[in-house]
Amino acid sequence: MKKIILNIILILFVQQNFAQKASVAAADKQYEKYAYIEAIATYERVANKGYKDEKMFQKLGNAYYFNANLAQAAHWYGELFAMNQDQEAEYCYRYSQSLKSIGEYTKADEIIALYSKKAGTDQRAILYAKDKNYLEDIESNSGRFAIEDAGINSEYSDYGTAFSGNNLVFASARDTIGVSKKVFKWTNQSFTNLYSASVQSNGKLSAPERFSKNINSKFHESTPIFTKDGSTIYFTRNNYLDGKRGKDAERITLLKIYKATAVDGKWQNVIELPFNSDSYSVAHPALSPDDTELYFASNMPGTLGQSDIFKVTINSDGTYSTPVNLGRAVNTEGRETFPFIADDNELFFASDGRPGLGGLDVYHTKIGEGTIPTFGEVANMNMPINSPQDDFGLFIDSKSRIGFFTSNRPGGHGYDDIYKFSEIPCKQTLSGVISDAESNAIIPNAIVNLYDKDHKPLLNVTTDANGNYAFAVDCGRTYVVEAKKEHYESNEDITIIPYQSGTSTLPLKLTKDGCHLIVGTDLAKCFNIKMIYFDLDKSFIREDAVVELEKILDVLNQYPAVKIDIRSHTDCRQTAKYNESLSDRRAKSTMAWLVKNGVAANRLTAKGYGETQLVNDCGCEPTNESSCTEEQHQLNRRSEFIVTAID
C-alpha cells in the first residue's frame, strides 16, 4: 500500500512539473511577442508555486525591467542570481540598475563591479571605473531645480512634452474612445495619443484635449517637436500610415518618425521620413535651434548599444542627409533616448548606460561647432529631476530655465507622469586667504589658479595685499584651486560648491621650498632633483635621466632670469684625457637636450671635468684600477647644474 501511495505522489509530481513547464512554455510565447504583462502573470503564478528555472527568472526580470517596474525586476533578478551568480554581463547591469531603484546602492555597486569584470571594454564599465564616487557627486550637485506636478496627469502613462505656441503637447494613454479601446500588450494600457493643454494667465495648464485627429491613429503617437514657425510637426508613431500597418521579419510593428505640415490651421500631409525602416525603430525627434538638424533615437545598424542617438541634416530642399551616430561621447552599450536640444545648443537626453541613480537618468552636454559631432562633458542632471526610477523626456526653455520632464517615480498619478521644473536662482563666490604654513603670515601676489574637476584651467588671479583671492563660480560644480609663489612649494585643494547662493571659502597654506636661488646653487640639489647619471663610457641621455631633465627644464621655465653651467663628470676608469673628453661630450649632450626643449642657448654653458671632481674615494691612482663597486662608480658619472647668473 505504501508503495502505491509513493507512486501516486510521484505521478502527481511529474504531472505538476509537466503542467508548470507547459505554463512556462506558453509564457515564453507571450514574452517573445512582447506581451510582457500576460507573460509576467503566467511566470509569477508558476514561480509562486515553487517552480525555479534560470531562464524563467531571466525573462521575468526582463519583463519587469522593460516595463520600467525596477523594484519587481530587482526581486526576480535577485532570484536569478541566488540560483546562479555567473550570469551574462547584461544581466549584471540590469540587476545593478534595478537595485538602485530600491535604494540598495551598496549591493548595486557590488554587482556593477562584477559586471565590469565581465564587460571589458564596454563603455558602461569604463564610465563606472572612472566615476566610482558618482553618488557623492550627484548628492553634492543636487538641489538646482524645484519641481511640481504639471497638473495634467492621469492614472495612465503621460509623457513627452513640447510647446506649440501657447500649448503644451504631450502623449497620453488615457482612454477617451470608450468601450472599443485598444490595449498595448507590452504595458496592458491603451495606445498613446497626442494631447494638448494651453498655458493659462496664472501659469497653470488647462484640461488636456485631443491634439489632432489627422495625427492621432489607433496606434501609438508620442514625442512631438515643432519647427520655430509652427508650420511643421515631427512625431513618433508605430509603423502605420494610410491604413497600412508595417511589420518587421518577426511580424512586430516598430516605431517610425513622421512629419506633418499645417494647412489652414489643420495638420495635413502626414508622411514618414526616408531613413525609417520596417526592420528597426526610429523615434523621439528633436530639432536643433535653427531647425536645420533633426536628432532622434534608434537601434538602426551602426548602433553602439540597445538604442543610440543619431542626427541628420535637413537640407534646404527638404531632403535629409544620411544618419550620423553621435558616437561614444554620448552613446553607450545601454539605452540613450529622448533627445532634446535647447536654444543655447545644449543636448539633453536620457540614458541608463552611465553612472546614475537608477533606471533612465537625464544627462546634458554642450554641442560643439562643426559638421562632425563634438560634445563637452556629459553631466547628470542630479536630483530632484533624476530619481531611482526612470526619468526622461526633458524639455527646457533656455531663457526662463523652466521646463518639463517625465518620471515614473512613486507619488505620481499613474504609470508615467509629467513634472514641471524651474531653476532656483543661485550665485556663488569662491574665496580664501593664501598664507605661510609655518608662520601663518599672509602671502600677497601669489598666483591662484582655478581648474574644473578634471584639472582643465579656467581662471587665475593674484592675491591682494591681504593675501585674498576670489572667483565667481557656478553653483553645484566641483573645482580645484592651486596656489603658487616664488620660493614656496605649490599647493592645491578640491572643493564642491553647494547649490545655494552665498560664499564658499577655501584657504590654502604654502610651505617654503627651502631653495633660494643664488649664484653657485646647484639647481638639482636645490629642488631635490635626482642626479643625471650616464652609462659606462656613454654620453647619450638615458630614459631615467629624461624624467629628471624635465624637472630641470620646468625650473628654468619658472625662473627665466637664471643662467646655469652644466658640469659633467666621469668615474676614474680610463685615462684622464679620455675622461675629460667623455665628460665634455656628456655636458654638451645635456645642454643640447635643454636647448632642443626650448631653453635659450645663451642661458647655458657646458663643460666636462673628467675624473677631477670625484664625490667619493673611488680613485684609480696610480694603476688606473679600483676596487670600488659599480654603484660607487655610478655616483661619479653625473651632471650638475650650477647657477652662474640671475639677470
XYZ file of C-alpha atoms in Angstrom:
647
model
C 0.000 0.000 0.000
C 2.837 2.334 0.931
C 4.463 1.718 -2.439
C 1.196 2.550 -4.237
C 0.920 5.851 -2.321
C 4.519 6.751 -3.198
C 3.843 6.000 -6.861
C 0.726 8.196 -6.806
C 2.730 11.056 -5.235
C 5.430 10.605 -7.873
C 2.863 10.616 -10.687
C 1.233 13.773 -9.288
C 4.644 15.459 -9.002
C 5.531 14.553 -12.588
C 2.127 15.794 -13.793
C 2.503 19.035 -11.824
C 6.037 19.564 -13.123
C 4.842 18.901 -16.671
C 1.990 21.398 -16.201
C 4.412 24.018 -14.873
C 6.741 23.540 -17.830
C 3.756 23.813 -20.182
C 2.734 27.076 -18.493
C 6.276 28.418 -18.799
C 6.341 27.487 -22.498
C 3.075 29.406 -23.001
C 4.500 32.403 -21.148
C 7.641 32.228 -23.296
C 5.493 32.676 -26.401
C 3.824 35.712 -24.826
C 7.245 37.083 -23.867
C 8.603 36.656 -27.392
C 5.609 38.654 -28.704
C 6.407 41.449 -26.190
C 3.151 40.721 -24.333
C 5.035 41.285 -21.104
C 2.069 41.811 -18.780
C 0.497 38.500 -19.800
C 3.884 36.744 -19.602
C 4.508 38.143 -16.117
C 1.169 36.848 -14.824
C 1.938 33.320 -16.022
C 5.588 33.290 -14.896
C 4.694 34.558 -11.412
C 1.855 32.068 -10.997
C 4.312 29.241 -11.719
C 7.118 30.760 -9.601
C 4.820 31.240 -6.610
C 4.148 27.516 -6.656
C 7.861 26.949 -6.003
C 8.991 26.224 -9.541
C 12.524 27.549 -10.145
C 14.103 27.921 -13.555
C 17.049 30.122 -14.506
C 15.710 31.078 -17.948
C 12.292 31.849 -16.476
C 13.797 34.182 -13.858
C 15.800 35.930 -16.587
C 12.666 36.586 -18.627
C 10.594 37.534 -15.589
C 13.219 40.065 -14.528
C 13.443 41.367 -18.107
C 9.664 41.699 -18.461
C 9.543 43.957 -15.414
C 12.750 45.778 -16.430
C 11.436 46.602 -19.907
C 8.195 47.814 -18.323
C 10.194 50.126 -16.016
C 8.991 48.316 -12.883
C 12.509 48.153 -11.484
C 11.535 47.163 -7.952
C 9.941 43.922 -9.183
C 12.797 43.449 -11.643
C 15.208 43.622 -8.684
C 13.229 40.897 -6.902
C 13.298 38.431 -9.796
C 16.866 39.193 -10.829
C 17.668 38.510 -7.170
C 16.076 35.072 -7.504
C 18.103 34.548 -10.672
C 21.419 35.446 -9.014
C 20.526 33.331 -5.966
C 20.335 30.327 -8.311
C 23.495 31.167 -10.243
C 25.603 34.308 -9.890
C 27.580 33.528 -13.037
C 25.262 35.415 -15.394
C 25.983 37.244 -18.623
C 27.253 40.808 -18.190
C 23.962 42.369 -19.331
C 22.033 40.701 -16.507
C 24.574 42.056 -14.037
C 23.996 45.544 -15.393
C 20.197 45.296 -15.293
C 20.277 43.840 -11.777
C 22.504 46.689 -10.612
C 20.188 49.300 -12.156
C 17.174 47.619 -10.559
C 18.820 47.530 -7.124
C 19.397 51.293 -7.322
C 15.654 51.774 -7.794
C 15.020 50.384 -4.309
C 17.902 52.266 -2.717
C 20.301 49.315 -2.403
C 23.288 51.236 -3.795
C 25.946 49.238 -1.906
C 24.668 45.960 -3.366
C 24.241 47.668 -6.756
C 27.902 48.717 -6.731
C 28.939 45.143 -5.888
C 27.009 43.839 -8.884
C 28.273 46.590 -11.199
C 31.835 45.684 -10.162
C 31.055 42.094 -11.199
C 29.647 43.464 -14.452
C 32.821 45.479 -15.083
C 34.966 42.342 -14.831
C 32.807 40.606 -17.410
C 32.199 43.571 -19.740
C 35.800 44.520 -20.501
C 35.826 47.433 -22.944
C 32.085 48.112 -22.633
C 31.655 51.902 -22.350
C 29.394 51.480 -19.320
C 32.154 49.640 -17.466
C 34.701 52.306 -18.427
C 32.438 55.139 -17.230
C 31.795 53.359 -13.931
C 35.530 52.793 -13.357
C 36.218 56.497 -13.983
C 33.473 57.723 -11.643
C 33.069 55.358 -8.703
C 32.117 58.311 -6.473
C 29.175 59.198 -8.718
C 26.671 59.131 -5.838
C 28.664 61.710 -3.885
C 28.892 63.914 -6.980
C 25.150 63.651 -7.606
C 24.284 64.386 -3.988
C 26.617 67.389 -3.763
C 25.338 68.855 -7.047
C 21.625 68.353 -6.385
C 19.012 70.924 -5.457
C 19.374 73.076 -8.546
C 15.705 72.848 -9.545
C 12.294 72.988 -7.898
C 9.763 70.505 -9.289
C 5.983 70.144 -9.132
C 3.227 68.097 -10.709
C 2.451 69.582 -14.127
C -1.282 69.393 -13.391
C -2.242 67.407 -16.499
C -1.517 63.829 -15.417
C -3.912 60.882 -15.464
C -3.846 57.437 -13.900
C -2.306 56.221 -17.163
C 1.003 56.983 -18.852
C 1.618 60.677 -19.664
C 4.968 61.715 -21.133
C 6.996 63.503 -23.816
C 6.292 67.256 -23.927
C 6.812 70.047 -26.473
C 5.356 73.525 -26.979
C 3.312 74.573 -29.987
C 2.683 78.269 -29.494
C 0.966 78.605 -26.113
C 0.050 74.931 -25.950
C 1.905 72.078 -24.279
C 1.567 68.964 -26.428
C 2.254 65.535 -24.899
C 1.489 61.838 -25.211
C -1.023 60.064 -23.021
C -2.510 56.589 -22.681
C -5.696 57.999 -21.121
C -8.646 56.478 -22.962
C -11.390 58.635 -24.447
C -12.597 56.176 -27.057
C -14.992 54.219 -24.835
C -15.773 50.513 -24.990
C -13.721 49.928 -28.141
C -10.392 50.941 -26.637
C -7.308 49.129 -27.920
C -4.704 47.798 -25.500
C -0.924 47.696 -25.991
C 0.066 44.240 -24.732
C 3.579 45.364 -23.713
C 2.126 47.556 -20.911
C -1.547 46.468 -20.903
C -2.524 50.130 -21.338
C -4.239 51.986 -24.158
C -2.127 53.109 -27.069
C -0.939 56.676 -26.578
C -2.307 59.676 -28.475
C -1.184 63.279 -28.539
C -2.997 65.727 -26.259
C -2.748 69.485 -25.862
C -3.142 71.812 -22.865
C -2.901 75.609 -23.077
C -0.981 77.776 -20.637
C -3.434 79.995 -18.742
C -2.829 83.507 -17.388
C -1.968 82.105 -13.944
C 0.699 79.847 -15.452
C -1.350 76.697 -14.916
C -2.279 74.310 -17.736
C -5.839 73.846 -18.953
C -7.620 70.498 -19.098
C -5.984 68.404 -21.873
C -7.777 67.805 -25.165
C -7.057 65.531 -28.107
C -4.446 67.250 -30.299
C -5.443 66.381 -33.881
C -7.498 63.592 -35.415
C -5.263 63.740 -38.504
C -2.208 62.971 -36.352
C -3.671 60.519 -33.840
C -4.270 56.969 -35.052
C -5.292 53.672 -33.491
C -1.636 53.004 -32.611
C 0.960 54.931 -30.606
C 1.698 58.622 -31.205
C 4.201 60.372 -28.962
C 7.124 62.802 -28.542
C 6.201 65.670 -30.875
C 8.537 68.532 -31.813
C 7.607 71.673 -33.749
C 9.610 73.977 -36.010
C 10.098 77.543 -34.771
C 7.450 78.924 -37.135
C 4.941 76.285 -36.010
C 4.312 75.086 -39.563
C 5.792 71.589 -39.220
C 5.496 68.818 -36.652
C 7.712 65.734 -36.332
C 6.368 62.953 -34.124
C 6.736 59.264 -33.266
C 4.154 56.697 -34.342
C 4.008 52.959 -34.749
C 4.695 51.803 -38.303
C 1.249 52.791 -39.595
C 0.281 55.124 -42.440
C -2.767 55.469 -44.689
C -4.441 52.468 -43.070
C -1.461 50.186 -43.659
C 0.456 48.625 -40.783
C 4.085 47.642 -41.365
C 5.883 44.818 -39.561
C 9.434 43.519 -39.293
C 10.585 39.963 -40.089
C 9.154 38.761 -36.750
C 5.820 40.451 -37.500
C 6.407 43.156 -34.876
C 5.224 46.710 -35.576
C 8.101 49.032 -34.673
C 8.358 52.834 -34.365
C 8.911 55.471 -37.036
C 9.178 59.252 -37.209
C 6.519 61.055 -39.224
C 6.163 64.626 -40.423
C 3.073 66.768 -40.990
C 2.514 70.377 -42.051
C -0.062 72.956 -41.012
C -2.541 73.880 -43.763
C -5.288 76.394 -42.915
C -4.880 75.659 -39.216
C -5.076 71.879 -39.618
C -2.328 69.263 -39.683
C -2.144 67.669 -43.128
C 0.208 65.702 -45.404
C 1.422 63.100 -42.904
C 4.476 61.364 -44.360
C 7.189 59.133 -42.922
C 10.829 60.161 -43.023
C 13.080 58.406 -45.565
C 15.541 56.943 -43.050
C 12.774 54.940 -41.323
C 12.678 51.176 -41.778
C 10.358 48.269 -41.074
C 13.385 46.469 -39.602
C 14.318 48.837 -36.770
C 12.798 51.627 -34.696
C 13.337 55.361 -35.217
C 11.757 57.560 -32.535
C 11.686 60.687 -30.356
C 12.645 63.502 -32.750
C 14.320 66.738 -31.622
C 15.254 69.822 -33.657
C 18.370 71.987 -33.465
C 17.753 75.661 -32.556
C 17.864 76.695 -36.239
C 15.671 73.761 -37.405
C 18.416 72.507 -39.748
C 19.233 69.280 -37.870
C 16.985 66.528 -36.591
C 18.132 64.341 -33.674
C 16.446 61.048 -32.794
C 16.858 57.692 -31.033
C 17.204 54.433 -32.964
C 18.538 50.893 -32.934
C 19.396 51.041 -36.658
C 22.571 49.376 -37.973
C 25.612 51.143 -36.573
C 24.043 51.469 -33.120
C 26.584 51.002 -30.313
C 24.072 49.763 -27.746
C 20.399 48.981 -27.280
C 19.467 52.379 -28.691
C 21.640 55.362 -29.688
C 21.087 58.996 -30.528
C 21.627 59.939 -34.171
C 21.248 63.123 -36.186
C 20.513 64.084 -39.791
C 20.857 67.391 -41.608
C 17.631 68.798 -43.065
C 18.673 70.167 -46.448
C 17.213 73.354 -47.921
C 15.306 71.297 -50.500
C 13.607 69.261 -47.756
C 15.768 66.150 -48.184
C 17.751 64.552 -45.371
C 21.368 63.530 -45.033
C 22.478 60.042 -44.042
C 22.009 59.498 -40.273
C 25.155 60.056 -38.194
C 25.689 58.321 -34.850
C 26.677 60.840 -32.145
C 29.425 58.431 -31.053
C 30.803 57.312 -27.721
C 30.941 60.839 -26.338
C 27.160 60.428 -25.884
C 26.169 56.814 -26.619
C 26.935 53.657 -24.642
C 26.043 49.978 -24.889
C 22.894 50.795 -22.908
C 19.884 52.908 -23.883
C 20.302 56.518 -24.997
C 16.973 58.044 -25.921
C 14.598 61.065 -25.738
C 16.981 63.770 -27.036
C 16.149 67.474 -26.773
C 18.184 70.470 -27.991
C 17.777 73.742 -26.070
C 18.149 77.141 -27.729
C 21.664 77.515 -26.281
C 22.709 74.360 -28.195
C 22.694 72.119 -25.141
C 21.764 68.472 -25.685
C 19.605 66.776 -23.054
C 18.977 63.036 -23.256
C 18.034 60.035 -21.147
C 20.415 57.130 -20.563
C 20.724 54.028 -18.424
C 24.318 53.462 -19.581
C 26.031 55.982 -17.282
C 26.588 56.132 -13.520
C 23.307 57.419 -12.122
C 20.548 56.980 -9.568
C 18.848 54.058 -11.318
C 16.783 53.378 -14.427
C 16.941 56.143 -17.016
C 18.569 59.357 -15.801
C 18.610 62.673 -17.673
C 22.033 63.982 -18.761
C 23.175 67.089 -20.588
C 26.166 68.202 -22.663
C 27.118 71.166 -24.814
C 27.155 70.539 -28.579
C 30.342 71.690 -30.291
C 30.511 73.530 -33.571
C 31.305 71.826 -36.888
C 29.851 69.106 -39.097
C 31.493 66.279 -37.135
C 29.627 65.867 -33.824
C 31.658 67.008 -30.799
C 30.434 67.363 -27.243
C 31.531 68.761 -23.912
C 31.473 66.918 -20.615
C 28.330 64.821 -20.133
C 26.819 65.624 -16.728
C 23.979 64.122 -14.708
C 21.032 66.491 -14.103
C 21.059 65.262 -10.477
C 18.183 65.323 -8.002
C 15.327 66.198 -7.924
C 14.997 65.817 -11.712
C 16.612 62.378 -11.528
C 15.428 59.671 -9.150
C 15.993 55.933 -8.601
C 13.244 55.307 -11.207
C 13.027 56.202 -14.915
C 13.406 59.927 -15.667
C 13.350 61.096 -19.282
C 11.812 63.358 -21.913
C 13.207 66.643 -20.588
C 12.156 69.874 -22.327
C 13.525 73.256 -21.167
C 13.296 76.915 -22.153
C 16.867 78.251 -22.129
C 15.870 81.789 -21.155
C 13.381 81.187 -18.350
C 15.046 77.906 -17.266
C 11.561 76.450 -16.867
C 10.717 73.094 -18.379
C 9.042 69.703 -18.115
C 10.215 66.119 -17.766
C 8.664 62.689 -17.284
C 9.170 60.200 -14.451
C 7.575 57.029 -13.091
C 8.765 57.796 -9.548
C 6.482 56.961 -6.581
C 3.860 59.516 -5.605
C 2.587 60.166 -9.117
C -0.844 59.598 -10.610
C -0.082 56.687 -12.906
C 2.468 54.773 -14.926
C 4.432 57.846 -16.104
C 3.787 61.430 -15.038
C 4.841 64.836 -16.322
C 6.550 67.215 -13.911
C 7.236 70.923 -14.259
C 10.558 72.304 -13.051
C 12.178 75.701 -12.626
C 15.769 76.616 -11.863
C 16.431 78.021 -8.402
C 18.463 81.258 -8.738
C 21.970 80.747 -7.364
C 25.148 82.867 -7.260
C 28.339 81.739 -5.579
C 31.774 83.203 -4.889
C 34.771 81.045 -4.016
C 37.343 82.922 -1.934
C 40.176 82.339 0.508
C 43.435 83.536 2.023
C 46.880 82.281 0.977
C 49.300 82.154 3.908
C 52.642 80.758 5.071
C 52.243 77.267 6.558
C 54.910 77.864 9.238
C 54.375 81.479 10.300
C 50.729 81.974 9.170
C 51.867 85.221 7.544
C 49.700 86.283 4.617
C 51.224 85.902 1.165
C 50.414 88.753 -1.254
C 50.986 88.486 -5.014
C 50.597 84.697 -5.038
C 49.217 83.190 -8.253
C 45.940 81.313 -7.682
C 44.675 79.045 -10.482
C 41.126 77.710 -10.777
C 40.545 74.355 -12.520
C 37.498 72.183 -13.128
C 37.323 68.723 -11.555
C 39.316 67.255 -14.470
C 42.061 69.855 -13.911
C 41.170 71.865 -17.003
C 42.330 75.513 -16.493
C 39.508 78.023 -16.040
C 40.726 81.258 -14.397
C 43.676 82.716 -12.477
C 44.096 85.710 -10.171
C 46.812 87.269 -7.976
C 46.255 87.627 -4.240
C 45.860 91.185 -2.957
C 47.897 92.890 -0.221
C 45.988 90.860 2.388
C 46.564 87.518 0.672
C 42.942 87.267 -0.521
C 41.670 85.735 -3.766
C 38.116 85.372 -5.133
C 36.426 83.716 -8.122
C 32.840 83.898 -9.357
C 31.856 80.213 -9.684
C 28.879 78.098 -10.692
C 26.676 76.544 -8.049
C 26.812 72.780 -7.816
C 30.194 72.354 -9.539
C 33.459 70.823 -8.348
C 36.650 72.907 -8.583
C 40.368 72.550 -7.898
C 42.237 75.600 -6.549
C 46.033 75.830 -6.812
C 48.281 78.486 -5.241
C 51.869 79.286 -6.315
C 54.509 81.691 -5.107
C 58.225 82.000 -5.733
C 60.306 80.224 -3.052
C 57.239 78.182 -1.987
C 56.015 74.736 -2.957
C 52.709 74.929 -4.812
C 49.626 73.622 -3.032
C 46.132 72.712 -4.225
C 42.821 71.501 -2.830
C 39.421 70.450 -4.159
C 36.042 71.907 -3.229
C 32.408 71.288 -4.141
C 30.262 74.419 -4.449
C 26.801 73.931 -2.877
C 23.692 74.811 -4.794
C 22.696 77.794 -2.698
C 23.625 81.435 -3.059
C 26.499 82.623 -0.908
C 30.261 82.424 -0.491
C 32.386 79.293 -0.232
C 35.836 79.568 1.333
C 38.983 77.580 0.627
C 42.150 78.874 2.341
C 45.498 77.438 1.276
C 48.832 77.348 3.086
C 52.156 77.252 1.279
C 55.368 75.671 2.547
C 58.710 77.250 1.739
C 60.586 75.143 -0.750
C 63.885 75.556 1.140
C 65.610 76.701 -2.016
C 66.536 80.336 -2.615
C 68.423 80.644 -5.828
C 71.788 82.397 -5.613
C 74.862 82.216 -7.791
C 76.668 78.964 -7.071
C 73.496 76.988 -6.221
C 73.086 73.561 -7.806
C 69.549 73.520 -9.256
C 69.294 69.752 -8.924
C 70.126 69.746 -5.208
C 68.119 72.914 -4.538
C 64.902 71.459 -5.974
C 65.578 67.912 -4.818
C 66.049 66.613 -8.371
C 67.923 63.361 -8.743
C 71.376 63.242 -10.308
C 71.561 62.914 -14.100
C 73.591 59.717 -14.475
C 75.216 58.180 -17.557
C 76.073 54.638 -18.584
C 79.705 53.491 -18.536
C 81.656 55.037 -21.416
C 78.441 56.642 -22.831
C 77.221 60.223 -23.304
C 73.622 59.709 -24.516
C 70.702 60.803 -22.312
C 69.261 57.763 -20.546
C 65.493 57.255 -20.256
C 65.548 57.738 -16.473
C 67.625 60.900 -16.956
C 64.945 62.385 -19.228
C 62.496 62.367 -16.318
C 64.890 64.421 -14.183
C 65.858 66.716 -17.063
C 62.152 67.522 -17.474
C 62.242 68.826 -13.903
C 65.339 70.940 -14.617
C 63.526 72.283 -17.681
C 60.478 73.179 -15.568
C 62.653 75.107 -13.074
C 64.368 77.021 -15.871
C 60.970 77.912 -17.323
C 59.788 79.144 -13.912
C 62.944 81.252 -13.444
C 63.696 82.776 -16.881
C 66.379 85.105 -15.415
C 68.565 82.214 -14.246
C 71.650 81.091 -16.213
C 73.433 77.834 -15.454
C 76.658 75.979 -16.145
C 76.233 72.282 -16.909
C 79.119 70.378 -15.389
C 79.545 66.728 -16.306
C 81.847 64.206 -14.629
C 83.148 60.665 -15.079
C 84.453 57.934 -12.820
C 88.213 57.280 -12.621
C 88.460 54.391 -15.036
C 90.130 55.101 -18.394
C 92.795 57.768 -18.822
C 92.391 61.331 -17.557
C 92.467 62.697 -21.110
C 89.816 60.239 -22.279
C 87.610 61.022 -19.288
C 87.886 64.755 -19.857
C 86.725 64.301 -23.447
C 83.900 61.934 -22.403
C 82.605 64.317 -19.731
C 82.698 67.200 -22.183
C 80.520 65.173 -24.558
C 78.131 64.452 -21.679
C 77.846 68.129 -20.770
C 77.181 69.149 -24.357
C 74.659 66.289 -24.753
C 72.769 67.584 -21.708
C 72.902 71.169 -22.979
C 71.658 70.089 -26.420
C 68.651 68.355 -24.837
C 67.673 71.507 -22.934
C 68.104 73.735 -25.993
C 66.054 71.312 -28.089
C 63.280 71.561 -25.489
C 63.091 75.335 -25.526
C 65.830 76.801 -23.291
C 67.720 79.674 -24.918
C 71.341 78.702 -25.629
C 72.667 81.978 -24.156
C 71.406 80.871 -20.735
C 73.580 77.753 -20.787
C 77.243 76.849 -20.709
C 78.638 73.331 -20.572
C 81.957 71.883 -19.503
C 83.379 68.457 -18.751
C 85.571 67.920 -15.669
C 86.527 64.322 -16.290
C 87.600 62.491 -13.130
C 88.927 65.596 -11.361
C 85.929 66.046 -9.021
C 85.018 62.620 -7.689
C 82.302 62.581 -4.976
C 83.797 59.585 -3.117
C 87.102 57.786 -2.544
C 86.861 55.680 -5.679
C 90.062 56.932 -7.310
C 92.171 54.784 -9.597
C 95.653 56.149 -9.000
C 98.246 55.113 -9.836
C 97.257 51.924 -11.713
C 94.000 53.205 -13.254
C 92.208 50.387 -11.407
C 89.797 50.489 -8.472
C 88.197 48.062 -6.019
C 85.003 50.189 -5.813
C 81.628 48.718 -6.711
C 79.774 49.684 -9.874
C 77.249 51.582 -7.737
C 80.052 53.686 -6.242
C 81.468 54.455 -9.672
C 77.969 55.403 -10.874
C 77.844 58.232 -8.332
C 80.721 59.908 -10.158
C 79.191 59.656 -13.642
C 76.902 62.670 -13.240
C 75.894 66.156 -14.411
C 75.444 69.228 -12.202
C 73.534 72.445 -12.916
C 75.263 75.392 -11.232
C 73.652 78.862 -11.206
C 76.103 81.325 -12.793
C 73.908 84.419 -13.012
C 70.437 85.775 -12.153
C 69.762 88.685 -14.522
